[in-house]
Amino acid sequence: RHLLAARGADVRGARAQRQPDLIVEGRQAKLFGNSGSQNTTQQGTSLRFGILFPVFDYGRIRADVGNMQALRDEQEANLREAERVA
């Protein structure tokens, strides 16, 4: 039964690949350089946002979902067979 639950989680994980990913990145850095005869130090901060959509995956996500569903169905059939025999 635990393996069947794990297979169900695999199916949900494969389906989640279709969802967009939100990316948030923050950076802070010090820049050192020379300006003529003086050494300069500048501090910079940046913040970046992004969203990634799986638009062209050439059917990989659908194949992953199908594979995970087949493994779950196989485990479910094995469990039913074991319960029938017992």
Backbone as a printed PyTorch tensor [residue, N CA C, xyz], in Angstrom:
tensor([[[  0.8230,  -1.1960,   0.0000],
         [  0.0000,   0.0000,   0.0000],
         [  0.8640,   1.2570,   0.0000]],

        [[  1.9960,   1.2060,   0.6950],
         [  2.8780,   2.3720,   0.7270],
         [  3.4920,   2.6300,  -0.6440]],

        [[  3.8280,   1.5590,  -1.3330],
         [  4.3940,   1.7140,  -2.6710],
         [  3.3520,   2.2870,  -3.6230]],

        [[  2.0910,   1.8860,  -3.4630],
         [  1.0170,   2.4370,  -4.2840],
         [  0.8580,   3.9310,  -4.0200]],

        [[  0.9410,   4.3440,  -2.7680],
         [  0.8580,   5.7710,  -2.4330],
         [  2.0380,   6.5310,  -3.0290]],

        [[  3.2120,   5.9060,  -3.0160],
         [  4.3920,   6.5430,  -3.6070],
         [  4.2310,   6.6890,  -5.1180]],

        [[  3.6570,   5.6810,  -5.7520],
         [  3.4140,   5.7710,  -7.2010],
         [  2.4280,   6.8950,  -7.5160]],

        [[  1.4070,   7.0580,  -6.6670],
         [  0.4630,   8.1590,  -6.8560],
         [  1.1400,   9.5060,  -6.7240]],

        [[  2.0800,   9.6220,  -5.7880],
         [  2.8450,  10.8650,  -5.6360],
         [  3.7170,  11.1140,  -6.8590]],

        [[  4.2640,  10.0500,  -7.4490],
         [  5.0570,  10.2020,  -8.6720],
         [  4.2070,  10.7520,  -9.8060]],

        [[  2.9730,  10.2830,  -9.9140],
         [  2.0680,  10.7740, -10.9620],
         [  1.7900,  12.2610, -10.7420]],

        [[  1.4990,  12.6460,  -9.5000],
         [  1.2460,  14.0620,  -9.2110],
         [  2.4810,  14.9130,  -9.4990]],

        [[  3.6540,  14.3860,  -9.1850],
         [  4.8920,  15.1060,  -9.4760],
         [  5.1210,  15.2830, -10.9590]],

        [[  4.8140,  14.2530, -11.7340],
         [  4.9740,  14.3530, -13.1900],
         [  3.9940,  15.3700, -13.7730]],

        [[  2.7630,  15.3980, -13.2420],
         [  1.7820,  16.3800, -13.7170],
         [  2.1900,  17.8000, -13.3390]],

        [[  2.8570,  17.9560, -12.2160],
         [  3.2710,  19.2860, -11.7610],
         [  4.3130,  19.9120, -12.6740]],

        [[  4.9580,  19.1060, -13.5090],
         [  5.9410,  19.6530, -14.4450],
         [  5.2870,  20.5910, -15.4540]],

        [[  3.9750,  20.4730, -15.6280],
         [  3.2600,  21.3490, -16.5660],
         [  3.0410,  22.7410, -16.0070]],

        [[  3.1880,  22.9110, -14.7020],
         [  2.9440,  24.2050, -14.0650],
         [  4.1330,  25.1310, -14.2950]],

        [[  3.8690,  26.4300, -14.4030],
         [  4.9810,  27.3750, -14.5710],
         [  5.8070,  27.4850, -13.2910]],

        [[  7.0730,  27.8380, -13.4420],
         [  7.9750,  28.0480, -12.3130],
         [  8.1710,  29.5410, -12.1210]],

        [[  8.0700,  29.9980, -10.8910],
         [  8.3170,  31.3920, -10.5470],
         [  9.7180,  31.4910,  -9.9750]],

        [[ 10.4930,  32.4320, -10.4860],
         [ 11.8770,  32.6010, -10.0570],
         [ 12.0300,  34.0000,  -9.4810]],

        [[ 12.5830,  34.0740,  -8.2750],
         [ 12.9140,  35.3410,  -7.6350],
         [ 14.3680,  35.2440,  -7.1960]],

        [[ 15.1640,  36.2190,  -7.5960],
         [ 16.5860,  36.1830,  -7.2760],
         [ 17.0240,  37.5680,  -6.8160]],

        [[ 17.7300,  37.6120,  -5.7140],
         [ 18.2840,  38.8690,  -5.2180],
         [ 19.7770,  38.7420,  -5.0650]],

        [[ 20.4950,  39.8130,  -5.4070],
         [ 21.9570,  39.7980,  -5.2980],
         [ 22.4420,  41.1190,  -4.7310]],

        [[ 23.5240,  41.0270,  -4.0000],
         [ 24.1940,  42.2170,  -3.5170],
         [ 25.6760,  41.9730,  -3.6910]],

        [[ 26.3650,  42.9520,  -4.2540],
         [ 27.7810,  42.7560,  -4.5440],
         [ 28.5420,  44.0650,  -4.3970]],

        [[ 29.8220,  43.9310,  -4.1120],
         [ 30.7230,  45.0760,  -4.1050],
         [ 31.6030,  44.9870,  -5.3320]],

        [[ 31.7550,  46.1060,  -5.9980],
         [ 32.5800,  46.1700,  -7.1950],
         [ 33.8160,  47.0100,  -6.8860]],

        [[ 34.9550,  46.4740,  -7.1660],
         [ 36.2060,  47.1870,  -6.9270],
         [ 36.8020,  47.5660,  -8.2750]],

        [[ 37.3690,  48.7530,  -8.3500],
         [ 37.9750,  49.1690,  -9.5990],
         [ 38.8760,  50.3640,  -9.4080]],

        [[ 39.4770,  50.7820, -10.4790],
         [ 40.3650,  51.9480, -10.4740],
         [ 39.7400,  53.0400, -11.3220]],

        [[ 39.7570,  54.2360, -10.7980],
         [ 39.2890,  55.3980, -11.5430],
         [ 40.4320,  56.3960, -11.5690]],

        [[ 41.2390,  56.2870, -12.5850],
         [ 42.4220,  57.1450, -12.6530],
         [ 43.4170,  56.7340, -11.5890]],

        [[ 43.7040,  57.6470, -10.6730],
         [ 44.6590,  57.3460,  -9.6130],
         [ 43.9780,  56.8960,  -8.3270]],

        [[ 42.6540,  56.7700,  -8.3450],
         [ 41.9210,  56.4090,  -7.1370],
         [ 41.3500,  54.9930,  -7.2470]],

        [[ 41.3710,  54.2790,  -6.1350],
         [ 40.6860,  52.9940,  -6.0570],
         [ 39.2460,  53.2650,  -5.6330]],

        [[ 38.3150,  52.6910,  -6.3340],
         [ 36.9090,  52.9410,  -6.0210],
         [ 36.2240,  51.6420,  -5.6190]],

        [[ 35.2440,  51.7860,  -4.7710],
         [ 34.4140,  50.6630,  -4.3610],
         [ 32.9680,  51.0800,  -4.5270]],

        [[ 32.1950,  50.2700,  -5.2330],
         [ 30.7780,  50.5430,  -5.4140],
         [ 29.9970,  49.3150,  -4.9620]],

        [[ 28.8630,  49.5760,  -4.3640],
         [ 28.0200,  48.4750,  -3.9210],
         [ 26.7570,  48.4830,  -4.7670]],

        [[ 26.3990,  47.3100,  -5.2410],
         [ 25.2130,  47.2070,  -6.0850],
         [ 24.2630,  46.1260,  -5.5900]],

        [[ 22.9870,  46.3800,  -5.7840],
         [ 21.9460,  45.4330,  -5.4030],
         [ 21.0320,  45.2370,  -6.5970]],

        [[ 20.6700,  44.0140,  -6.8420],
         [ 19.7430,  43.7430,  -7.9490],
         [ 18.6990,  42.7320,  -7.4970]],

        [[ 17.5370,  42.8350,  -8.0830],
         [ 16.4370,  41.9280,  -7.8200],
         [ 15.8500,  41.5260,  -9.1590]],

        [[ 15.6680,  40.2320,  -9.3480],
         [ 15.1980,  39.7260, -10.6410],
         [ 14.0220,  38.7920, -10.4300]],

        [[ 13.0050,  38.9200, -11.2650],
         [ 11.8220,  38.0580, -11.2460],
         [ 11.7010,  37.3770, -12.6030]],

        [[ 11.1470,  36.1810, -12.6080],
         [ 10.9210,  35.4970, -13.8760],
         [  9.9040,  34.3800, -13.7300]],

        [[  9.2830,  34.0530, -14.8370],
         [  8.3430,  32.9330, -14.9040],
         [  8.7580,  32.0680, -16.0790]],

        [[  8.9050,  30.7700, -15.8270],
         [  9.2610,  29.8150, -16.8720],
         [  8.0550,  28.9460, -17.1870]],

        [[  7.6840,  28.9010, -18.4570],
         [  6.5740,  28.0670, -18.9130],
         [  7.1180,  26.9180, -19.7500]],

        [[  6.6960,  25.6880, -19.4700],
         [  7.1250,  24.5580, -20.3070],
         [  6.2830,  24.5010, -21.5890]],

        [[  6.6270,  25.3170, -22.5750],
         [  5.8250,  25.4210, -23.7920],
         [  6.1680,  24.3010, -24.7760]],

        [[  7.4330,  24.1830, -25.1310],
         [  7.8580,  23.1840, -26.1220],
         [  8.7220,  22.1370, -25.4390]],

        [[  8.0980,  21.0610, -24.9900],
         [  8.8550,  19.9860, -24.3430],
         [  8.8690,  18.7300, -25.1980]],

        [[  8.2950,  18.8160, -26.4050],
         [  8.2960,  17.7060, -27.3680],
         [  7.6570,  16.4440, -26.7990]],

        [[  6.6490,  16.6060, -25.9400],
         [  5.9070,  15.4710, -25.4140],
         [  6.5430,  14.7700, -24.2330]],

        [[  7.6300,  15.3250, -23.7090],
         [  8.3290,  14.6760, -22.6030],
         [  7.4540,  14.6070, -21.3540]],

        [[  6.7560,  15.6980, -21.0250],
         [  5.9270,  15.7080, -19.8120],
         [  4.7900,  14.7050, -19.9490]],

        [[  4.1420,  14.6710, -21.1060],
         [  3.0490,  13.7150, -21.3260],
         [  3.5580,  12.2850, -21.2090]],

        [[  4.7420,  12.0220, -21.7410],
         [  5.3230,  10.6800, -21.6440],
         [  5.6530,  10.3340, -20.1960]],

        [[  6.1800,  11.3070, -19.4390],
         [  6.4830,  11.0610, -18.0280],
         [  5.2170,  10.7480, -17.2400]],

        [[  4.1420,  11.5150, -17.4870],
         [  2.8800,  11.2750, -16.7960],
         [  2.3460,   9.8970, -17.1470]],

        [[  2.3700,   9.5370, -18.4350],
         [  1.9020,   8.2160, -18.8610],
         [  2.7000,   7.0900, -18.2340]],

        [[  4.0090,   7.2670, -18.1530],
         [  4.8680,   6.2510, -17.5520],
         [  4.5590,   6.0910, -16.0650]],

        [[  4.4030,   7.2100, -15.3640],
         [  4.0980,   7.1450, -13.9260],
         [  2.7130,   6.5330, -13.6790]],

        [[  1.7560,   6.8370, -14.5380],
         [  0.4200,   6.2460, -14.4040],
         [  0.4740,   4.7380, -14.6330]],

        [[  1.2710,   4.3090, -15.6080],
         [  1.4040,   2.8770, -15.8810],
         [  2.0430,   2.1590, -14.6930]],

        [[  3.0540,   2.7690, -14.0830],
         [  3.6830,   2.1560, -12.9110],
         [  2.7110,   2.0920, -11.7360]],

        [[  1.9000,   3.1390, -11.5640],
         [  0.9040,   3.1320, -10.4900],
         [ -0.1470,   2.0550, -10.7410]],

        [[ -0.6310,   1.9550, -11.9790],
         [ -1.6230,   0.9320, -12.3150],
         [ -1.0630,  -0.4720, -12.1160]],

        [[  0.2070,  -0.6610, -12.4640],
         [  0.8430,  -1.9610, -12.2600],
         [  0.9040,  -2.3010, -10.7730]],

        [[  1.2760,  -1.3310,  -9.9440],
         [  1.3550,  -1.5740,  -8.5110],
         [ -0.0250,  -1.8420,  -7.9250]],

        [[ -1.0330,  -1.1360,  -8.4240],
         [ -2.4080,  -1.3630,  -7.9610],
         [ -2.8750,  -2.7720,  -8.3160]],

        [[ -2.5400,  -3.2360,  -9.5270],
         [ -2.9010,  -4.5930,  -9.9380],
         [ -2.1680,  -5.6250,  -9.0860]],

        [[ -0.8940,  -5.3730,  -8.7720],
         [ -0.1380,  -6.2840,  -7.9110],
         [ -0.7590,  -6.3650,  -6.5190]],

        [[ -1.2000,  -5.2320,  -5.9930],
         [ -1.8280,  -5.2090,  -4.6750],
         [ -3.1500,  -5.9650,  -4.6780]],

        [[ -3.9620,  -5.7620,  -5.7270],
         [ -5.2350,  -6.4970,  -5.8300],
         [ -5.0030,  -7.9990,  -5.9270]],

        [[ -3.9890,  -8.3730,  -6.6820],
         [ -3.6670,  -9.8130,  -6.8290],
         [ -3.2160, -10.3880,  -5.4910]],

        [[ -2.3940,  -9.6430,  -4.7640],
         [ -1.9290, -10.1260,  -3.4650],
         [ -3.0840, -10.2520,  -2.4830]],

        [[ -4.0220,  -9.3210,  -2.5270],
         [ -5.1930,  -9.3990,  -1.6340],
         [ -6.1070, -10.5580,  -2.0330]],

        [[ -6.2100, -10.8170,  -3.3320],
         [ -7.0590, -11.9170,  -3.7900],
         [ -6.4780, -13.2610,  -3.3540]],

        [[ -5.1920, -13.4230,  -3.4520],
         [ -4.5290, -14.6750,  -3.1100],
         [ -4.5390, -14.9080,  -1.6090]],

        [[ -4.3970, -13.8390,  -0.8460],
         [ -4.3080, -13.9740,   0.6330],
         [ -5.6030, -14.3310,   1.2880]]])
